[in-house]
Amino acid sequence: APSTIDSLSFTLTVTDNDGSSGYATIFVKTAAGVSSAIFFSEYGEGTSNNKYLEIFNGTGSDIDLSQYAIASCSNGCADNSSWDYPANISFDSNTILAAGEVYVIAHPSAEAQILAQGDATFTYLSNGNDVFGLVNAGTGEIIDIIGERATEDNSPANGTGGWPVAGVENATLNHTLVRKSSVEQGNTDWAASAG
């Protein structure tokens, strides 16, 4: 039987390093049952090593993050079916993320105010042109994604910049992306998410 398609809308807030912000409402179609109420709620790629990923648990129950992993590709992926690093970031058993809370993975050399919010550190966070996917650790199913897995040359802006988001060029480079609070699940279609 064909899958039911649900749609939702959210607004991405793009904040530049100078503090200016832009907003765009984005309409997303996701296949029912594919996504989850655990997703990337914030992404930061700033100057130097001021980088982080934030995962939100909107399931209504505590979850064990060891059921999930962060997959990645450097400078985009070669195709839509593989990752350079299928479990680049994994979580120890009993890494519990409470309902309604966030888990922040920060670069170990980020500024103190970023590290103070961090739950874990990881050295190889994006420089703006790397793809990160929140995946089911057991099946590899993508739950949420930042960046486009396969592009013509496998990277945004020929590897020199980031992906555009909500009409802002290179928005995954030197910007913070924040999901609107009404978002209830991840999205596996980056082009739809980015607007």
Coordinates of C-alpha atoms in Angstrom, one line a residue:
A1 CA 0.0 0.0 0.0
P2 CA 1.3 3.5 -0.7
S3 CA 2.6 5.4 2.3
T4 CA 0.7 8.3 3.7
I5 CA 2.4 11.6 3.2
D6 CA 2.2 14.1 6.0
S7 CA 3.2 17.7 5.7
L8 CA 4.5 20.2 8.2
S9 CA 5.9 23.6 8.1
F10 CA 8.6 25.3 10.0
T11 CA 10.7 28.4 9.9
L12 CA 14.5 28.3 9.8
T13 CA 16.2 31.2 11.6
V14 CA 19.5 32.0 10.0
T15 CA 21.8 34.1 12.2
D16 CA 24.9 35.7 10.7
N17 CA 28.0 36.3 12.7
D18 CA 27.2 40.0 12.8
G19 CA 24.0 39.1 14.7
S20 CA 21.6 39.8 11.8
S21 CA 18.9 37.2 11.2
G22 CA 16.7 36.1 8.4
Y23 CA 13.6 33.9 8.5
A24 CA 11.8 31.7 6.0
T25 CA 8.8 29.4 6.4
I26 CA 9.4 26.1 4.8
F27 CA 6.9 23.4 3.9
V28 CA 8.1 19.9 4.3
K29 CA 6.7 16.6 3.1
T30 CA 7.8 13.5 5.0
A31 CA 6.7 9.9 4.7
A32 CA 4.8 8.8 7.8
G33 CA 6.7 6.4 9.9
V34 CA 10.1 7.4 8.4
S35 CA 10.9 10.3 10.6
S36 CA 11.0 10.5 14.4
A37 CA 10.4 13.0 17.1
I38 CA 14.1 13.1 17.7
F39 CA 15.9 15.5 15.4
F40 CA 18.5 18.2 14.9
S41 CA 17.1 21.3 16.6
E42 CA 20.1 23.6 16.1
Y43 CA 23.4 23.6 14.1
G44 CA 26.2 26.1 14.6
E45 CA 29.2 26.6 12.4
G46 CA 31.1 29.6 13.5
T47 CA 34.6 31.1 13.2
S48 CA 37.5 29.0 14.3
N49 CA 36.2 25.9 16.1
N50 CA 33.0 27.3 17.3
K51 CA 30.9 24.4 16.0
Y52 CA 28.1 22.3 17.5
L53 CA 25.1 20.0 16.8
E54 CA 22.1 20.0 19.0
I55 CA 19.7 17.0 19.1
F56 CA 16.2 17.4 20.5
N57 CA 14.0 14.7 22.1
G58 CA 10.4 15.5 21.2
T59 CA 9.2 11.9 21.7
G60 CA 7.5 12.5 25.1
S61 CA 9.6 9.8 26.7
D62 CA 13.2 9.5 27.8
I63 CA 15.3 7.8 25.1
D64 CA 18.7 6.0 25.0
L65 CA 20.8 7.7 22.4
S66 CA 22.8 4.5 21.8
Q67 CA 19.9 3.6 19.5
Y68 CA 21.1 6.4 17.2
A69 CA 24.2 7.6 15.5
I70 CA 25.5 10.6 13.6
A71 CA 26.6 9.6 10.1
S72 CA 28.6 12.0 7.9
C73 CA 30.3 12.7 4.6
S74 CA 33.1 15.1 4.1
N75 CA 32.2 17.8 1.5
G76 CA 29.0 16.0 0.6
C77 CA 28.5 12.3 -0.1
A78 CA 29.4 10.5 -3.3
D79 CA 25.8 9.2 -3.7
N80 CA 22.4 8.9 -2.0
S81 CA 23.0 5.5 -0.6
S82 CA 26.3 5.6 1.3
W83 CA 28.1 7.6 4.0
D84 CA 31.8 8.2 4.3
Y85 CA 31.4 7.6 8.1
P86 CA 28.1 5.7 8.8
A87 CA 28.5 6.0 12.6
N88 CA 30.9 8.9 12.9
I89 CA 29.4 9.8 16.3
S90 CA 28.0 7.0 18.4
F91 CA 26.6 7.1 21.9
D92 CA 27.4 4.8 24.8
S93 CA 24.7 2.6 26.1
N94 CA 22.5 4.4 28.7
T95 CA 23.2 7.8 27.3
I96 CA 19.7 9.0 28.3
L97 CA 18.2 12.1 26.7
A98 CA 15.1 13.1 28.7
A99 CA 11.9 14.1 27.0
G100 CA 11.9 17.7 25.9
E101 CA 15.7 18.1 26.4
V102 CA 18.6 18.6 24.0
Y103 CA 21.9 16.9 23.7
V104 CA 24.7 19.2 22.4
I105 CA 27.8 17.9 20.7
A106 CA 30.5 20.6 20.5
H107 CA 33.9 20.9 19.1
P108 CA 36.4 20.4 21.9
S109 CA 38.1 23.8 21.1
A110 CA 34.9 25.8 20.9
E111 CA 34.5 28.9 23.1
A112 CA 33.7 28.3 26.8
Q113 CA 30.1 29.4 26.5
I114 CA 29.5 26.7 23.8
L115 CA 31.3 24.0 25.8
A116 CA 29.3 24.9 28.9
Q117 CA 26.2 23.8 27.1
G118 CA 27.8 20.7 25.6
D119 CA 27.1 17.1 26.6
A120 CA 29.9 15.6 24.5
T121 CA 32.7 16.8 22.2
F122 CA 33.7 15.7 18.7
T123 CA 36.6 17.1 16.8
Y124 CA 35.4 16.6 13.2
L125 CA 32.3 18.8 13.1
S126 CA 31.4 20.5 9.9
N127 CA 33.3 23.4 8.3
G128 CA 30.0 24.2 6.5
N129 CA 30.2 21.8 3.6
D130 CA 29.9 18.4 5.4
V131 CA 26.7 16.4 5.5
F132 CA 25.4 15.1 8.9
G133 CA 22.6 12.6 9.3
L134 CA 20.9 11.5 12.5
V135 CA 20.3 7.8 11.8
N136 CA 18.9 4.7 13.5
A137 CA 22.1 2.9 14.7
G138 CA 20.6 -0.5 14.0
T139 CA 19.2 0.0 10.5
G140 CA 21.0 3.1 9.2
E141 CA 17.6 4.7 8.4
I142 CA 18.0 8.4 8.2
I143 CA 15.9 10.3 10.7
D144 CA 17.1 13.9 10.0
I145 CA 19.8 15.5 7.8
I146 CA 21.8 18.6 7.5
G147 CA 23.3 19.1 4.0
E148 CA 22.6 17.3 0.7
R149 CA 23.9 13.8 0.4
A150 CA 24.6 13.8 -3.3
T151 CA 25.2 16.8 -5.4
E152 CA 26.7 17.1 -8.9
D153 CA 30.3 17.6 -7.5
N154 CA 29.5 16.0 -4.1
S155 CA 29.8 19.3 -2.2
P156 CA 28.1 22.7 -2.0
A157 CA 29.5 25.6 -3.8
N158 CA 32.2 23.5 -5.4
G159 CA 33.6 22.7 -1.9
T160 CA 34.3 26.3 -1.1
G161 CA 31.3 27.3 0.9
G162 CA 28.1 26.0 2.5
W163 CA 24.6 25.1 1.3
P164 CA 22.0 27.9 0.9
V165 CA 19.2 27.9 3.5
A166 CA 16.1 30.0 3.2
G167 CA 17.6 32.2 0.5
V168 CA 20.8 32.8 2.4
E169 CA 23.9 31.8 0.4
N170 CA 26.4 29.6 2.3
A171 CA 24.1 29.5 5.3
T172 CA 25.7 26.3 6.7
L173 CA 29.0 28.2 6.8
N174 CA 29.5 30.8 9.6
H175 CA 25.8 30.7 10.7
T176 CA 23.6 29.2 13.3
L177 CA 20.5 27.3 12.0
V178 CA 17.6 27.0 14.5
R179 CA 14.5 25.0 13.9
K180 CA 11.1 26.6 14.7
S181 CA 9.6 25.3 17.9
S182 CA 6.6 23.9 16.0
V183 CA 8.7 21.2 14.3
E184 CA 7.8 17.8 15.5
Q185 CA 10.0 15.4 13.6
G186 CA 13.1 15.2 11.5
N187 CA 13.2 15.5 7.7
T188 CA 15.2 13.3 5.3
D189 CA 14.9 15.8 2.4
W190 CA 17.4 18.5 2.8
A191 CA 16.3 20.5 -0.3
A192 CA 12.8 20.7 1.2
S193 CA 14.2 21.7 4.6
A194 CA 16.5 24.3 3.3
G195 CA 13.9 26.0 1.2

